[in-house]
mmCIF file of C-alpha atoms in Angstrom:
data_model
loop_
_atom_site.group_PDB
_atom_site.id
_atom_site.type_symbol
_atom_site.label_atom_id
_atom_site.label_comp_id
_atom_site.label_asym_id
_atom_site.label_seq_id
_atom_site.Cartn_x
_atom_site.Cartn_y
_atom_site.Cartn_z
ATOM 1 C CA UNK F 1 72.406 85.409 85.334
ATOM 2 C CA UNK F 2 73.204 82.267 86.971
ATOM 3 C CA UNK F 3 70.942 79.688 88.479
ATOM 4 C CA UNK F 4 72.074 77.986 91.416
ATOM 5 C CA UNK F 5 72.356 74.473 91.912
ATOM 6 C CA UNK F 6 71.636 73.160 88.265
ATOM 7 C CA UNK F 7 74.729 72.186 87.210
ATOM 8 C CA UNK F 8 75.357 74.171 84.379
ATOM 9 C CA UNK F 9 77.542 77.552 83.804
ATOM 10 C CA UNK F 10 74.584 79.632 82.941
ATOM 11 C CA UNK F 11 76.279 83.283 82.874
ATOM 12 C CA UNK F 12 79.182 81.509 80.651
ATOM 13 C CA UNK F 13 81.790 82.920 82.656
ATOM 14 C CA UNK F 14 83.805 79.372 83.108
ATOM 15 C CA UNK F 15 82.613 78.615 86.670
ATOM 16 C CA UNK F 16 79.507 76.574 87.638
ATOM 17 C CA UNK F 17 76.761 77.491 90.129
ATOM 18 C CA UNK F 18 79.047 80.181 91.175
ATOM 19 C CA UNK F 19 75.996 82.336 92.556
ATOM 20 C CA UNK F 20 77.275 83.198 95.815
ATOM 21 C CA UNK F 21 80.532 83.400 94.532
ATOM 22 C CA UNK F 22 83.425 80.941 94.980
ATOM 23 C CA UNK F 23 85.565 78.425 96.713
ATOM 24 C CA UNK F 24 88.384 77.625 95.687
ATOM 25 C CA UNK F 25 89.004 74.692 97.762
ATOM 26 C CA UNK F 26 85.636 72.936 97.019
ATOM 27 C CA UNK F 27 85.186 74.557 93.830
ATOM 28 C CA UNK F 28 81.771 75.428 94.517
ATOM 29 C CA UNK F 29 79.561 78.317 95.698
ATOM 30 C CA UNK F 30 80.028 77.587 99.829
ATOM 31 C CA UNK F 31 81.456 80.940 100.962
ATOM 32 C CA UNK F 32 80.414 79.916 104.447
ATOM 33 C CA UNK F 33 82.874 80.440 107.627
ATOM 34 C CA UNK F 34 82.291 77.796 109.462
ATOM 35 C CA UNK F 35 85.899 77.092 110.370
ATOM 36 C CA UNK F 36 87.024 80.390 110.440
ATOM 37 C CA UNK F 37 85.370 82.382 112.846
ATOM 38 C CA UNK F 38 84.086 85.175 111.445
ATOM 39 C CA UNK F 39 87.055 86.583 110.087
ATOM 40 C CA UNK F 40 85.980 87.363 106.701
ATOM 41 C CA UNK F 41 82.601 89.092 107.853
ATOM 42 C CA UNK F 42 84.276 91.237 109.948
ATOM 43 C CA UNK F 43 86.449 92.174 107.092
ATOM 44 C CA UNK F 44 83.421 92.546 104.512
ATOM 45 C CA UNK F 45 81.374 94.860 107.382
ATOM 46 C CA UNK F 46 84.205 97.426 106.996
ATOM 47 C CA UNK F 47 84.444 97.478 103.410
ATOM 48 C CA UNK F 48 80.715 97.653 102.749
ATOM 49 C CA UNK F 49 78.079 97.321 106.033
ATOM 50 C CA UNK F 50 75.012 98.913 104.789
ATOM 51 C CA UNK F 51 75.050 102.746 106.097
ATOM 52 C CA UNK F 52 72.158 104.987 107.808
ATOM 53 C CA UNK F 53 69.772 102.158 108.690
ATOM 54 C CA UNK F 54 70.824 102.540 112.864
ATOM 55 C CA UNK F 55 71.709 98.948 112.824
ATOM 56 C CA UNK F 56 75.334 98.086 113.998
ATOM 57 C CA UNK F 57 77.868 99.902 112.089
ATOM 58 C CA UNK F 58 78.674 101.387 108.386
ATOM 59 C CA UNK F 59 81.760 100.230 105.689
ATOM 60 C CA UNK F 60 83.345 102.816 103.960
ATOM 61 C CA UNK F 61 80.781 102.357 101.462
ATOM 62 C CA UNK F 62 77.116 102.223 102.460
ATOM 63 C CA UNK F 63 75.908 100.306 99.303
ATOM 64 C CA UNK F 64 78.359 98.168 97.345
ATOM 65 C CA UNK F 65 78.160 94.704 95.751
ATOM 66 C CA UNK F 66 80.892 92.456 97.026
ATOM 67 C CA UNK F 67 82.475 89.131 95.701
ATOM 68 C CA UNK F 68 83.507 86.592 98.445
ATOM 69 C CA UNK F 69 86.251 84.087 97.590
ATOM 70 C CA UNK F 70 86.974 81.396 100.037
ATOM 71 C CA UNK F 71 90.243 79.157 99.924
ATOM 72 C CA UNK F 72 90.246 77.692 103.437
ATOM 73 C CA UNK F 73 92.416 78.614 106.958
ATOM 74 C CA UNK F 74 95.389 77.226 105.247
ATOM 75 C CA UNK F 75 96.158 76.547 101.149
ATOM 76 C CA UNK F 76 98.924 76.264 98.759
ATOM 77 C CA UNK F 77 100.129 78.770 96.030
ATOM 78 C CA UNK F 78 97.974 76.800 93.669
ATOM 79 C CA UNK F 79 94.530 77.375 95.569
ATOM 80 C CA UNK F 80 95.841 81.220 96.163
ATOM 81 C CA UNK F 81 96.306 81.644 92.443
ATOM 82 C CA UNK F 82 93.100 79.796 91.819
ATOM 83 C CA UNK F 83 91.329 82.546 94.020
ATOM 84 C CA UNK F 84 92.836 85.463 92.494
ATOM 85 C CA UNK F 85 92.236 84.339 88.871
ATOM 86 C CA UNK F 86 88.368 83.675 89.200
ATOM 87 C CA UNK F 87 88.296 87.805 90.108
ATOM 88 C CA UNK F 88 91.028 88.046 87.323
ATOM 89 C CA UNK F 89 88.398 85.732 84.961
ATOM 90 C CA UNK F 90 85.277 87.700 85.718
ATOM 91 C CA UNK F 91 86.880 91.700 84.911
ATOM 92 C CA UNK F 92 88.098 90.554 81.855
ATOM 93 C CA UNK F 93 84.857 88.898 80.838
ATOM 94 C CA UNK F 94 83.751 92.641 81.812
ATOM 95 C CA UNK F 95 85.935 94.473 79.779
ATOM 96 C CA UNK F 96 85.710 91.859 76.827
ATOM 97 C CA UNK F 97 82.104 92.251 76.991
ATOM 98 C CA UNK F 98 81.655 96.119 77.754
ATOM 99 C CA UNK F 99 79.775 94.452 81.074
ATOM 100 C CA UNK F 100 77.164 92.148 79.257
ATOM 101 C CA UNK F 101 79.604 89.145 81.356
ATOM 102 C CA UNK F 102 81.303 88.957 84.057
ATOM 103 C CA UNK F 103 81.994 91.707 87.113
ATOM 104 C CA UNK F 104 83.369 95.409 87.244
ATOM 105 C CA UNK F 105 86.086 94.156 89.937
ATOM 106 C CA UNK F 106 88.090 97.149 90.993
ATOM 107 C CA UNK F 107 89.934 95.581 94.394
ATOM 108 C CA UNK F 108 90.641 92.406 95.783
ATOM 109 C CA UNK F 109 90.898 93.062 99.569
ATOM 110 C CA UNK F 110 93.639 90.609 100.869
ATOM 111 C CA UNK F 111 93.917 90.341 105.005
ATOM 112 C CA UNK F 112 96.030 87.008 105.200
ATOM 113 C CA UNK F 113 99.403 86.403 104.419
ATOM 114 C CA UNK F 114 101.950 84.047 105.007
ATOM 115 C CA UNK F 115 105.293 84.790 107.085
ATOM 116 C CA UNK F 116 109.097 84.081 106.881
ATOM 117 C CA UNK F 117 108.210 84.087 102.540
ATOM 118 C CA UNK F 118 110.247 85.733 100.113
ATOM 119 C CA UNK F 119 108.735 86.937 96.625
ATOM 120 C CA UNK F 120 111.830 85.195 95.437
ATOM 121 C CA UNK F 121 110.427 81.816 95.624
ATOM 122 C CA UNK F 122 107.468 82.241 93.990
ATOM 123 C CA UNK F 123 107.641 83.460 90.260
ATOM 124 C CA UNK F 124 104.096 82.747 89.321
ATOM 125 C CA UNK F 125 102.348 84.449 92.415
ATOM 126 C CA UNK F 126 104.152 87.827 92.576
ATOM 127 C CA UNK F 127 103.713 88.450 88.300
ATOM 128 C CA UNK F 128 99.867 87.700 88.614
ATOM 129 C CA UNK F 129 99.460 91.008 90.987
ATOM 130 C CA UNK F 130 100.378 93.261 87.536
ATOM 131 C CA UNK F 131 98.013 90.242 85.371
ATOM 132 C CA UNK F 132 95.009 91.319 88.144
ATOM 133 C CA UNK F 133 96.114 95.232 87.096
ATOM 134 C CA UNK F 134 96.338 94.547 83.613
ATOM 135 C CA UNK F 135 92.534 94.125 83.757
ATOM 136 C CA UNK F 136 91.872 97.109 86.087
ATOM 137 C CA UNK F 137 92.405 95.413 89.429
ATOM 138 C CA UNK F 138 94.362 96.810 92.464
ATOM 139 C CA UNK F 139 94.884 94.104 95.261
ATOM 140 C CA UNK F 140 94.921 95.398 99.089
ATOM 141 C CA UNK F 141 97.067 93.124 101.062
ATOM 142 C CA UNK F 142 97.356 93.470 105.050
ATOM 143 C CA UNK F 143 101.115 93.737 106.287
ATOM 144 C CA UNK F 144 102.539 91.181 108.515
ATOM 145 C CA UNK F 145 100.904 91.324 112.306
ATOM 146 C CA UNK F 146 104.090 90.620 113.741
ATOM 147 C CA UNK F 147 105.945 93.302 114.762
ATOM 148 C CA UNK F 148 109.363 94.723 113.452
ATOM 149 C CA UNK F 149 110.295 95.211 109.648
ATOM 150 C CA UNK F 150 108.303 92.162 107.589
ATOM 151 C CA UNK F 151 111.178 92.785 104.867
ATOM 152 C CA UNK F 152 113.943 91.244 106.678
ATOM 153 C CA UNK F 153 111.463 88.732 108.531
ATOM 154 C CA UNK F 154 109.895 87.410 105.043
ATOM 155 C CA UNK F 155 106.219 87.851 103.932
ATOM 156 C CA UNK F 156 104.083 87.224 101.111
ATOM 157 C CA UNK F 157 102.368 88.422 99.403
ATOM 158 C CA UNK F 158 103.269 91.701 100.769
ATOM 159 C CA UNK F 159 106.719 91.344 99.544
ATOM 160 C CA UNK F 160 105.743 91.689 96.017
ATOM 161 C CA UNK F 161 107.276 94.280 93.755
ATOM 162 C CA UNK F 162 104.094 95.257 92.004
ATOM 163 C CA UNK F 163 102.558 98.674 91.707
ATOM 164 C CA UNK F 164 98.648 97.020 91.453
ATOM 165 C CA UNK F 165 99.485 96.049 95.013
ATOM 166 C CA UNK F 166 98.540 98.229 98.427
ATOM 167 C CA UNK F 167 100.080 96.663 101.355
ATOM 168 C CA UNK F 168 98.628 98.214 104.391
ATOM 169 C CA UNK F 169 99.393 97.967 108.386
ATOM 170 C CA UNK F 170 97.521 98.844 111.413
ATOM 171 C CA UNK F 171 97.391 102.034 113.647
ATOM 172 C CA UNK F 172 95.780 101.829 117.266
ATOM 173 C CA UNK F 173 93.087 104.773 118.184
ATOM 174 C CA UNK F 174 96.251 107.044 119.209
ATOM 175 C CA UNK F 175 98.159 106.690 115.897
ATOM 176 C CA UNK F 176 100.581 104.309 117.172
ATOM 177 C CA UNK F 177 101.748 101.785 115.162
ATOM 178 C CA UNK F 178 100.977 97.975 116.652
ATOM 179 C CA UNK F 179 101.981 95.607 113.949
ATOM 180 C CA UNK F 180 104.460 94.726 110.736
ATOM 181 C CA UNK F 181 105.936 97.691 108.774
ATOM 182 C CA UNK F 182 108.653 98.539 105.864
ATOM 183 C CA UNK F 183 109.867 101.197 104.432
ATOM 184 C CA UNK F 184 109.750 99.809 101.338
ATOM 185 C CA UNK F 185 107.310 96.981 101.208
ATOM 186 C CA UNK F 186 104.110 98.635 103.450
ATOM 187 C CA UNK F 187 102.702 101.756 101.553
ATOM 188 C CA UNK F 188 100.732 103.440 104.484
ATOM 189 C CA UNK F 189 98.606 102.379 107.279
ATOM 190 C CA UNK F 190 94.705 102.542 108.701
ATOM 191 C CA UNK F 191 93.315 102.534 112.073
ATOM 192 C CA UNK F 192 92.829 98.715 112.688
ATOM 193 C CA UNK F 193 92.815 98.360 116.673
ATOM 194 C CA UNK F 194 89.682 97.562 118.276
ATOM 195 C CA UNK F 195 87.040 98.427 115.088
ATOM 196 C CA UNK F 196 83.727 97.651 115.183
ATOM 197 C CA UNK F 197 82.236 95.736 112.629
ATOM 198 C CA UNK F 198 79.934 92.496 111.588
ATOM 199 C CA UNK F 199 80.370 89.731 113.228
ATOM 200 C CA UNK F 200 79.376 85.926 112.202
ATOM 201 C CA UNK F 201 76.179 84.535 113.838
ATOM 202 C CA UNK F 202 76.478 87.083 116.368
ATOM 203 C CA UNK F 203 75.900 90.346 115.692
ATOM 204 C CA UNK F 204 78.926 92.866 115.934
ATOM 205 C CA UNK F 205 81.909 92.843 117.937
ATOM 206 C CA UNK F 206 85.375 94.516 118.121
ATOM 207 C CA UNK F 207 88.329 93.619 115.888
ATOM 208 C CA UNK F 208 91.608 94.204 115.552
ATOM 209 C CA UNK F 209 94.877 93.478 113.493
ATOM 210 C CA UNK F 210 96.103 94.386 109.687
ATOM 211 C CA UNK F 211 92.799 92.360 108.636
ATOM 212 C CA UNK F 212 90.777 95.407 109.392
ATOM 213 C CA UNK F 213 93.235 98.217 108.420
ATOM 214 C CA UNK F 214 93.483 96.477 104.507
ATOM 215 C CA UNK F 215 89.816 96.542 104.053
ATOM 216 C CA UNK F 216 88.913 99.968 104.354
ATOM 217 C CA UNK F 217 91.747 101.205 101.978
ATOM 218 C CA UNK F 218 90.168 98.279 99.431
ATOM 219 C CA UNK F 219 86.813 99.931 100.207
ATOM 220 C CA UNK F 220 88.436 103.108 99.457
ATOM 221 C CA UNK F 221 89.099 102.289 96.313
ATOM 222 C CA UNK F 222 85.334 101.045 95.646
ATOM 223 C CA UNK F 223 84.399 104.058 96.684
ATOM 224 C CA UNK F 224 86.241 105.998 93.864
ATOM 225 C CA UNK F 225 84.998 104.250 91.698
ATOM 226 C CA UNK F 226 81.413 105.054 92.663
ATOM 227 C CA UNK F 227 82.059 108.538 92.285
ATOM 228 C CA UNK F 228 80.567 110.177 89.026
ATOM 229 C CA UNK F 229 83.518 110.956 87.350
ATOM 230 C CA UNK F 230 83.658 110.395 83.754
ATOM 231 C CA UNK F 231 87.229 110.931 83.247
ATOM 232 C CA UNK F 232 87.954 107.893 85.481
ATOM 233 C CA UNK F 233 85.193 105.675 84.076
ATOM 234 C CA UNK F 234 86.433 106.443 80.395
ATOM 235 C CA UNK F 235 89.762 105.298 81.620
ATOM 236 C CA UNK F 236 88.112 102.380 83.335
ATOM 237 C CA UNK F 237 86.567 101.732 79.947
ATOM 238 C CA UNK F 238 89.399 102.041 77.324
ATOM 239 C CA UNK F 239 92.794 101.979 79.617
ATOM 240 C CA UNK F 240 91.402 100.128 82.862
ATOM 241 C CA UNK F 241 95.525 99.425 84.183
ATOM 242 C CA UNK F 242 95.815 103.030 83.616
ATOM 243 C CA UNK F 243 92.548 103.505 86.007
ATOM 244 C CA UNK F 244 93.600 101.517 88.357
ATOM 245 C CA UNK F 245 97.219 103.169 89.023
ATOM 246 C CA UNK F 246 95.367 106.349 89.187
ATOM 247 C CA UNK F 247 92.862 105.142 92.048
ATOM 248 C CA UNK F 248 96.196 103.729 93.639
ATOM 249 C CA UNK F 249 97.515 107.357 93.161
ATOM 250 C CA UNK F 250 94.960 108.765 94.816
ATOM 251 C CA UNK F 251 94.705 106.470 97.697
ATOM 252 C CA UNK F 252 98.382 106.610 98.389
ATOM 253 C CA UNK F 253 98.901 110.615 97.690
ATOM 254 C CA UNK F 254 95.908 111.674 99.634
ATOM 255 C CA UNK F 255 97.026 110.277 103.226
ATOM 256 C CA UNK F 256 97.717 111.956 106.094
ATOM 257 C CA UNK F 257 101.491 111.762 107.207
ATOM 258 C CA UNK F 258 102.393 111.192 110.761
ATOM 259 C CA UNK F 259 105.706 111.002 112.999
ATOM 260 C CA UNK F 260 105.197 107.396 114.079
ATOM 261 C CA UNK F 261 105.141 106.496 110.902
ATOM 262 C CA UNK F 262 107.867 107.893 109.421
ATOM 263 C CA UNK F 263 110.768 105.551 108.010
ATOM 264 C CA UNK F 264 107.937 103.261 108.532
ATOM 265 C CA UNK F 265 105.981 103.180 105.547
ATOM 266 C CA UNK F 266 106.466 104.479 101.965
ATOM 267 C CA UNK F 267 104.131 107.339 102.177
ATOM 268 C CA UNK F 268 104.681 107.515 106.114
ATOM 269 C CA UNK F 269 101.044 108.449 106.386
ATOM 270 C CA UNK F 270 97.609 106.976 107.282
ATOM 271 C CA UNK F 271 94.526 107.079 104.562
ATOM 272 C CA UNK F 272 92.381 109.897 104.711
ATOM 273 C CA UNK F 273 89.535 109.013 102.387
ATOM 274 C CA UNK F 274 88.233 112.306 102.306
ATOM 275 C CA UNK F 275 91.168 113.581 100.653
ATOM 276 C CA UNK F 276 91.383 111.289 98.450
ATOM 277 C CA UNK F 277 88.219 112.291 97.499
ATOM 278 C CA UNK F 278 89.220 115.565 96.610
ATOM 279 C CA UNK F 279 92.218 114.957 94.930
ATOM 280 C CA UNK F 280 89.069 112.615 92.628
ATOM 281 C CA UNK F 281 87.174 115.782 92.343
ATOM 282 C CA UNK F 282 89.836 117.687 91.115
ATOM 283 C CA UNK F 283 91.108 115.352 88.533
ATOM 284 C CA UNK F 284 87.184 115.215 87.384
ATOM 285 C CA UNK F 285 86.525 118.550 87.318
ATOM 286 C CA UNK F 286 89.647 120.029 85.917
ATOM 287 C CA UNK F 287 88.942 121.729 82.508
ATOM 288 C CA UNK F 288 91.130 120.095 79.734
ATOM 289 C CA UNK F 289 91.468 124.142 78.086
ATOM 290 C CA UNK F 290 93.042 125.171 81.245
ATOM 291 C CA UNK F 291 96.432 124.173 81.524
ATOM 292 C CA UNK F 292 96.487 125.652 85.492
ATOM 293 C CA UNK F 293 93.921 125.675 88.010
ATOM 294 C CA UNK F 294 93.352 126.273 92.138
ATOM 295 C CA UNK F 295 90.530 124.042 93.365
ATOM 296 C CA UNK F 296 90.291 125.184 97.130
ATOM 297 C CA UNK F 297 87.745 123.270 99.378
ATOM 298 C CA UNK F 298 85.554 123.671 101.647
ATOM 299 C CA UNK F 299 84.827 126.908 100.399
ATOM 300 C CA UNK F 300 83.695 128.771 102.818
ATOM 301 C CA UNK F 301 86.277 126.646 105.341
ATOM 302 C CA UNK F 302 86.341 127.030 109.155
ATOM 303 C CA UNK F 303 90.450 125.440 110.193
ATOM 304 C CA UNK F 304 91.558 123.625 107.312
ATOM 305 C CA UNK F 305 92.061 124.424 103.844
ATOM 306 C CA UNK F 306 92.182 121.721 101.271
ATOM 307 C CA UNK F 307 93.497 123.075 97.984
ATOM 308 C CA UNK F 308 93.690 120.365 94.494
ATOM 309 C CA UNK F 309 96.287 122.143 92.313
ATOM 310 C CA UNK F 310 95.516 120.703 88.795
ATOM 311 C CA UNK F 311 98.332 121.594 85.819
ATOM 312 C CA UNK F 312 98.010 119.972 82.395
ATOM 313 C CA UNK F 313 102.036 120.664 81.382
ATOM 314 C CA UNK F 314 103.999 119.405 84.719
ATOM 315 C CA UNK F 315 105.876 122.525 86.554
ATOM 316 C CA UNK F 316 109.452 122.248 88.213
ATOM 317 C CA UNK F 317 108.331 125.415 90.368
ATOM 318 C CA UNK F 318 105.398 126.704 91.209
ATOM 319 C CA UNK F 319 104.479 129.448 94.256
ATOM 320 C CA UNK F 320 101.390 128.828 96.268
ATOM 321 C CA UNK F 321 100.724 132.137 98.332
ATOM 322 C CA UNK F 322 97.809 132.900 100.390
ATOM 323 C CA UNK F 323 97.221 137.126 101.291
ATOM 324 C CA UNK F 324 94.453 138.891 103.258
ATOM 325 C CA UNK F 325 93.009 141.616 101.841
ATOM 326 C CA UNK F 326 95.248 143.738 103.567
ATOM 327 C CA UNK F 327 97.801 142.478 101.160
ATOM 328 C CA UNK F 328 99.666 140.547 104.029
ATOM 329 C CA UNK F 329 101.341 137.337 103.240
ATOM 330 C CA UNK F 330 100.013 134.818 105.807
ATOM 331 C CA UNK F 331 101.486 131.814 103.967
ATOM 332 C CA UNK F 332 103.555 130.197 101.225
ATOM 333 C CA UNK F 333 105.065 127.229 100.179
ATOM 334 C CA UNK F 334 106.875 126.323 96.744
ATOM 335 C CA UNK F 335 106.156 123.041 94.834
ATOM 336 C CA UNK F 336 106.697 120.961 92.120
ATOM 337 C CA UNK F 337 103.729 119.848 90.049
ATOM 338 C CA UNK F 338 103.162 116.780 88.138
ATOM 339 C CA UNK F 339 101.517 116.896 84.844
ATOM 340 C CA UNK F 340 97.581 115.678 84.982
ATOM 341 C CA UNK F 341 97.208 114.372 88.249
ATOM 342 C CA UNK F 342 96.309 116.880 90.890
ATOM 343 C CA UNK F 343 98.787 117.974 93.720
ATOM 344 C CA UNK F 344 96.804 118.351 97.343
ATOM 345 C CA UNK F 345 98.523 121.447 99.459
ATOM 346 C CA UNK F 346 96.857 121.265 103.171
ATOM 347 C CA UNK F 347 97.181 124.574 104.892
ATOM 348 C CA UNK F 348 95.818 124.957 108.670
ATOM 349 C CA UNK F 349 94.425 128.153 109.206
ATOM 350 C CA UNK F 350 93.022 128.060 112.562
ATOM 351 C CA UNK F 351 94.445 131.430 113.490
ATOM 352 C CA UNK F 352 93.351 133.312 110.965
ATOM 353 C CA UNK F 353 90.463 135.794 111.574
ATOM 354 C CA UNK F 354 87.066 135.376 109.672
ATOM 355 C CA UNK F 355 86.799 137.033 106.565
ATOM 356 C CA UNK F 356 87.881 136.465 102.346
ATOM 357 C CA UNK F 357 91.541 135.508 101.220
ATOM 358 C CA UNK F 358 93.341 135.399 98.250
ATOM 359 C CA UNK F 359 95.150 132.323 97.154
ATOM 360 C CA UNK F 360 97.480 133.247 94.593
ATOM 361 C CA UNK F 361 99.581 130.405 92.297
ATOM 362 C CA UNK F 362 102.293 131.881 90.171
ATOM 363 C CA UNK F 363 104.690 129.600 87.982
ATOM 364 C CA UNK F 364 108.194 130.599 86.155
ATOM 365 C CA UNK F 365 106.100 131.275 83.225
ATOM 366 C CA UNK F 366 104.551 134.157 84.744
ATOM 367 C CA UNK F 367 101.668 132.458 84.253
ATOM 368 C CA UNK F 368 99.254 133.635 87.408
ATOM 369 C CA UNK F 369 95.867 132.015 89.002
ATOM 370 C CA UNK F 370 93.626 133.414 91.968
ATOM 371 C CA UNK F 371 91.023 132.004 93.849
ATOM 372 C CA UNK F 372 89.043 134.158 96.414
ATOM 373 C CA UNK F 373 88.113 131.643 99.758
ATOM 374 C CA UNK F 374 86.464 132.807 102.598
ATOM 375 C CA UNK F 375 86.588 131.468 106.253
ATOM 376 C CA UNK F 376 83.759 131.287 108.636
#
């Protein structure tokens, strides 16, 4: 609803002539990169390049609305909080408003930092990461490029302790990792070496860096979102912190773990949107009368077997078996399952022969559920 350039706040959401959205440093609409060289449009082509049209490349979403906030090559905490609270400002004018003001901000994608920092010294900045999540908002911050653990080096804001933040590093095209990690600071990493994406004036070009690793988990979690899933929007709705942790659940539980990541980063894995996905669809789709249930996909599979386990009453022990219908055992694997959030079981069955199989999930309760699956 707002009018540029007439002076005057005309979507009443505290900012003037914000219509292309916002500078912090001018405190005006000029989201231009003039002075910084493209960075940002690189970053915005992998979160949301348009998709199918056989021009350049796609984002992780092919059609999403995006909200650019500029605060300059260099600023001070007070710009940086300025930034974050004008996203902060327009989801709570949302969720005041059930959307009649304001924006349905779900991420903040972060690729800057600020070495040698400690969270220590700043009191106000860490705290407003769980203020963004408060009103549904999970910020995505790239991990130091330097290498070596950014924990003892300093960093910020990666070094905050907040669950509504995603700290992300950088694999190159073989998995390796290239830049900044911590065991207990970086939550899991992205392929971010030599991506192609928009590029300023110019067309497209190759980047690389934690820049372009942070912005396709933050378009990740977009995508989520735009999944029809009414159990997630009604938590969106009424409980949008709890929403939030469960996209960051999701994001964080659905990655693919890898040995060079290890002791590296808290999940020691790399995001695999696809499972996250799935682990979506099974939270969506899980029946609220069944207290257990086996979501196996692709069904029919070819090599891989993705299988959601959904519980409603969390299980210390649980048996996942899969037989042939020979009644042979071809594998099993024990688990623990938490209560209304769906556990993801990956089983590679490239060696099996074409033909149906019986996944079987028993718990100490006796309690017993099948699901036929069939490879091709």
């Amino acid at each position: 609803q707002e009018i540029p350039n007439n002076g005057r706040d005309d979507d009443g959401n505290g900012y003037v002539d914000d219509y292309r959205g916002w500078n912090s440093q001018r405190l005006n609409d000029d989201i231009s990169e003039t002075n910084l060289g493209g960075h940002g449009t690189g970053v915005a082509g992998l979160v949301g390049a348009k998709g199918n049209n056989g021009i350049g490349g796609s984002g992780v979403n092919w059609d999403v609305k995006l909200m650019t906030i500029v605060w300059g090559a260099t600023g001070t905490e007070e710009i940086i909080l300025r930034s974050f609270s004008y996203a902060h400002t327009q989801r709570k004018l949302y969720n005041q408003t059930s959307g009649q003001k304001g924006a349905f901000v779900v991420a903040i994608n972060a690729s800057w930092g600020i070495s040698g920092l400690r969270s220590d010294d700043f009191p106000i900045w860490c705290p407003f990461f769980d203020s963004l999540g408060t009103q549904g908002i999970l910020t995505v911050n790239a991990a130091s490029n330097r290498s070596g653990d950014s924990a003892l080096a300093g960093d910020m804001p990666s070094a905050c302790p907040s669950e509504h933040l995603i700290v992300v590093t950088s694999l190159d095209k073989q998995g390796q990792l290239v830049n900044g990690h911590g065991p207990n600071t970086v939550d899991l990493a992205a392929f971010g070496e030599a991506v192609y994406s928009t590029r300023l004036r110019e067309g497209y070009r190759e980047f690389s860096g934690t820049s372009f690793a942070a912005p396709q988990v933050a378009g990740a979690i977009g995508l989520l979102y735009s999944s029809p899933c009414g159990q997630l929007m009604e938590l969106a709705r009424d409980k949008p912190a709890e929403a939030a942790l469960q996209a960051r659940r999701l994001i964080l539980d659905g990655v693919e773990p890898i040995a060079t990541l290890q002791d590296k980063v808290v999940t020691e894995g790399f995001l695999r949107v696809d499972k996250s996905m799935k682990l979506l669809s099974a939270f969506c789709n899980a029946d609220a009368r069944t207290t257990l249930q086996l979501m196996a996909s692709p069904n029919p599979f070819h090599e891989q077997l993705l299988v959601p386990i959904y519980t409603s009453k969390a299980l210390e022990s649980a048996t996942l078996e899969v037989y042939n219908l020979q009644g042979q055992r071809l594998y099993v694997r024990t688990l623990s399952i938490p209560a209304d959030f769906p556990t993801l079981v990956e089983i590679e069955a490239n060696n099996w022969p074409q033909g149906m199989y019986l996944l079987r999930l028993n718990t100490k309760g006796k309690e017993m559920v099948v699901q036929k699956v069939i490879k091709l």
